C-alpha cells in the first residue's frame, strides 16, 4: 500500500504544481503537442477521452498483466518472471509506437512500474487505477477548448 500511495502522490504533485505555475504547465503540455491529433478538441471529445482513459487502464492491465504475464510465466510457455515481464512490456510497446521514442520510453517505464505494482500487491485493480489516473491526467494539462457551438444546448426562447 505505501507504493500505491507514493505513486498517487507522484501523479498528483505535477498536476498541483502545473495548476499554479504557467511555466510548469507549458513544459508539461509541450510533449503532448506531438500527439495533438489524438487529443480532445471539444468538450464532447474530452468526455470520450476520459471514458477511453479509464477503459485503457482496465483493458491494457487485463491483457498485459492479467493475461500475458500469467501465460508467459505459466506452464504452457514457462518463462521466468524477468523474461515474462520483458516480453509483456515489448508487446505493450508495440501497441504504443504511434507515441514516438519519447512516448515509448515513458510507456516502457510505466509498464515496468505497473508490473511491479501488480507483482507486489497481487491485485490487478492497483495498476488499473494508477494507469487510468495517468491517462486522465492529460485532461488536466491539455487545454480545455471553448465550448463547441454544436455541443451547446440551443438557446431557450423568452417571452416578450
Tab-separated table of C-alpha atoms in Angstrom:
chain	number	residue	atom	x	y	z
A	1	UNK	CA	0.000	0.000	0.000
A	2	UNK	CA	2.822	2.521	0.607
A	3	UNK	CA	3.931	2.024	-3.007
A	4	UNK	CA	0.436	2.749	-4.299
A	5	UNK	CA	0.225	5.837	-2.115
A	6	UNK	CA	3.632	7.003	-3.383
A	7	UNK	CA	2.522	6.564	-6.996
A	8	UNK	CA	-0.675	8.508	-6.370
A	9	UNK	CA	1.246	11.359	-4.719
A	10	UNK	CA	3.715	11.301	-7.614
A	11	UNK	CA	0.819	11.614	-10.057
A	12	UNK	CA	-0.843	14.430	-8.142
A	13	UNK	CA	2.232	16.582	-7.492
A	14	UNK	CA	2.838	17.706	-11.104
A	15	UNK	CA	-0.868	18.444	-11.515
A	16	UNK	CA	-0.923	20.662	-8.439
A	17	UNK	CA	2.260	22.479	-9.448
A	18	UNK	CA	1.035	22.940	-13.032
A	19	UNK	CA	-2.230	24.414	-11.796
A	20	UNK	CA	-0.332	27.246	-10.074
A	21	UNK	CA	2.688	27.706	-12.350
A	22	UNK	CA	2.206	28.585	-16.032
A	23	UNK	CA	5.815	27.706	-16.941
A	24	UNK	CA	5.480	24.214	-15.492
A	25	UNK	CA	2.138	23.765	-17.252
A	26	UNK	CA	3.713	24.817	-20.573
A	27	UNK	CA	6.558	22.316	-20.072
A	28	UNK	CA	4.066	19.529	-19.422
A	29	UNK	CA	1.905	20.429	-22.424
A	30	UNK	CA	4.843	20.736	-24.849
A	31	UNK	CA	5.434	16.956	-25.321
A	32	UNK	CA	1.692	16.488	-25.841
A	33	UNK	CA	1.805	18.718	-28.939
A	34	UNK	CA	3.132	15.795	-30.987
A	35	UNK	CA	0.012	13.844	-30.027
A	36	UNK	CA	-2.417	16.706	-30.651
A	37	UNK	CA	-4.009	14.717	-33.462
A	38	UNK	CA	-5.405	12.195	-30.936
A	39	UNK	CA	-6.128	14.576	-28.066
A	40	UNK	CA	-9.589	16.036	-27.463
A	41	UNK	CA	-10.605	19.242	-29.219
A	42	UNK	CA	-14.141	19.724	-27.938
A	43	UNK	CA	-15.868	19.255	-24.574
A	44	UNK	CA	-17.570	16.179	-26.018
A	45	UNK	CA	-14.167	14.814	-27.116
A	46	UNK	CA	-12.915	15.325	-23.555
A	47	UNK	CA	-15.753	13.205	-22.165
A	48	UNK	CA	-14.976	10.425	-24.643
A	49	UNK	CA	-11.265	10.756	-23.881
A	50	UNK	CA	-11.988	10.294	-20.162
A	51	UNK	CA	-14.004	7.153	-20.894
A	52	UNK	CA	-11.220	5.876	-23.115
A	53	UNK	CA	-8.599	6.578	-20.432
A	54	UNK	CA	-10.496	4.510	-17.870
A	55	UNK	CA	-11.132	1.761	-20.426
A	56	UNK	CA	-7.445	1.671	-21.397
A	57	UNK	CA	-6.431	1.427	-17.753
A	58	UNK	CA	-8.676	-1.567	-17.256
A	59	UNK	CA	-8.221	-3.354	-20.593
A	60	UNK	CA	-4.466	-2.892	-21.007
A	61	UNK	CA	-3.828	-4.115	-17.486
A	62	UNK	CA	-6.072	-7.147	-18.027
A	63	UNK	CA	-4.156	-8.016	-21.182
A	64	UNK	CA	-0.596	-7.088	-20.193
A	65	UNK	CA	-0.522	-8.026	-16.538
A	66	UNK	CA	-3.560	-10.270	-16.131
A	67	UNK	CA	-3.139	-12.436	-19.223
A	68	UNK	CA	0.342	-12.065	-20.721
A	69	UNK	CA	2.328	-12.366	-17.503
A	70	UNK	CA	0.328	-15.412	-16.433
A	71	UNK	CA	0.509	-17.029	-19.858
A	72	UNK	CA	4.198	-16.390	-20.472
A	73	UNK	CA	5.168	-17.443	-16.955
A	74	UNK	CA	2.684	-20.315	-16.756
A	75	UNK	CA	3.143	-23.988	-17.642
A	76	UNK	CA	2.263	-23.523	-21.337
A	77	UNK	CA	5.312	-21.336	-22.036
A	78	UNK	CA	7.261	-21.491	-18.777
A	79	UNK	CA	9.344	-18.332	-18.953
A	80	UNK	CA	10.538	-16.958	-15.648
A	81	UNK	CA	9.321	-13.657	-14.226
A	82	UNK	CA	12.051	-11.453	-15.796
A	83	UNK	CA	11.524	-12.883	-19.293
A	84	UNK	CA	7.738	-12.701	-18.926
A	85	UNK	CA	7.943	-9.060	-17.816
A	86	UNK	CA	10.285	-8.207	-20.707
A	87	UNK	CA	8.086	-9.863	-23.340
A	88	UNK	CA	4.834	-8.435	-21.945
A	89	UNK	CA	6.439	-4.968	-21.930
A	90	UNK	CA	7.571	-5.445	-25.535
A	91	UNK	CA	4.011	-6.322	-26.578
A	92	UNK	CA	2.774	-3.235	-24.719
A	93	UNK	CA	5.342	-1.066	-26.539
A	94	UNK	CA	4.293	-2.372	-29.944
A	95	UNK	CA	0.807	-1.011	-29.317
A	96	UNK	CA	2.182	2.427	-28.447
A	97	UNK	CA	4.618	3.064	-31.325
A	98	UNK	CA	2.457	5.977	-32.504
A	99	UNK	CA	3.772	7.937	-29.479
A	100	UNK	CA	7.324	8.131	-30.837
A	101	UNK	CA	10.559	7.327	-28.994
A	102	UNK	CA	9.963	9.554	-26.007
A	103	UNK	CA	6.468	8.144	-25.599
A	104	UNK	CA	7.806	4.596	-25.890
A	105	UNK	CA	10.351	5.308	-23.178
A	106	UNK	CA	7.622	6.637	-20.868
A	107	UNK	CA	5.315	3.695	-21.668
A	108	UNK	CA	8.139	1.226	-21.050
A	109	UNK	CA	8.995	2.716	-17.665
A	110	UNK	CA	5.337	2.905	-16.666
A	111	UNK	CA	4.798	-0.662	-17.865
A	112	UNK	CA	7.548	-1.889	-15.570
A	113	UNK	CA	6.186	0.217	-12.679
A	114	UNK	CA	2.675	-1.174	-13.243
A	115	UNK	CA	4.084	-4.703	-13.388
A	116	UNK	CA	5.970	-4.174	-10.124
A	117	UNK	CA	2.803	-2.786	-8.550
A	118	UNK	CA	0.879	-5.862	-9.714
A	119	UNK	CA	3.543	-8.292	-8.504
A	120	UNK	CA	3.881	-6.546	-5.136
A	121	UNK	CA	0.154	-6.268	-4.448
A	122	UNK	CA	-1.017	-9.410	-6.229
A	123	UNK	CA	-4.040	-7.423	-7.419
A	124	UNK	CA	-4.857	-6.040	-10.859
A	125	UNK	CA	-7.009	-3.213	-9.512
A	126	UNK	CA	-3.936	-1.298	-8.286
A	127	UNK	CA	-2.199	-0.944	-11.686
A	128	UNK	CA	-5.608	-0.439	-13.330
A	129	UNK	CA	-6.314	2.521	-11.048
A	130	UNK	CA	-2.888	4.115	-11.484
A	131	UNK	CA	-2.933	3.511	-15.254
A	132	UNK	CA	-6.345	5.185	-15.616
A	133	UNK	CA	-5.197	8.144	-13.490
A	134	UNK	CA	-2.021	8.559	-15.578
A	135	UNK	CA	-4.126	8.722	-18.740
A	136	UNK	CA	-6.736	11.011	-17.167
A	137	UNK	CA	-4.011	13.478	-16.106
A	138	UNK	CA	-3.673	14.514	-19.731
A	139	UNK	CA	-7.055	16.236	-19.432
A	140	UNK	CA	-5.655	18.367	-16.618
A	141	UNK	CA	-2.680	19.533	-18.705
A	142	UNK	CA	-4.176	19.697	-22.186
A	143	UNK	CA	-6.043	22.999	-22.513
A	144	UNK	CA	-9.806	22.730	-22.488
A	145	UNK	CA	-11.234	24.197	-25.686
A	146	UNK	CA	-14.031	26.725	-25.623
A	147	UNK	CA	-17.485	25.184	-25.786
A	148	UNK	CA	-18.272	23.943	-29.277
A	149	UNK	CA	-21.439	25.540	-30.682
A	150	UNK	CA	-22.577	22.091	-31.870
A	151	UNK	CA	-22.425	20.653	-28.352
A	152	UNK	CA	-24.062	23.591	-26.584
A	153	UNK	CA	-27.791	23.331	-25.949
A	154	UNK	CA	-29.898	25.582	-28.157
A	155	UNK	CA	-30.904	28.922	-26.648
A	156	UNK	CA	-34.247	28.996	-24.936
A	157	UNK	CA	-36.939	31.422	-26.034
A	158	UNK	CA	-38.042	34.004	-23.598
A	159	UNK	CA	-41.469	35.561	-23.537
A	160	UNK	CA	-41.544	39.129	-24.873
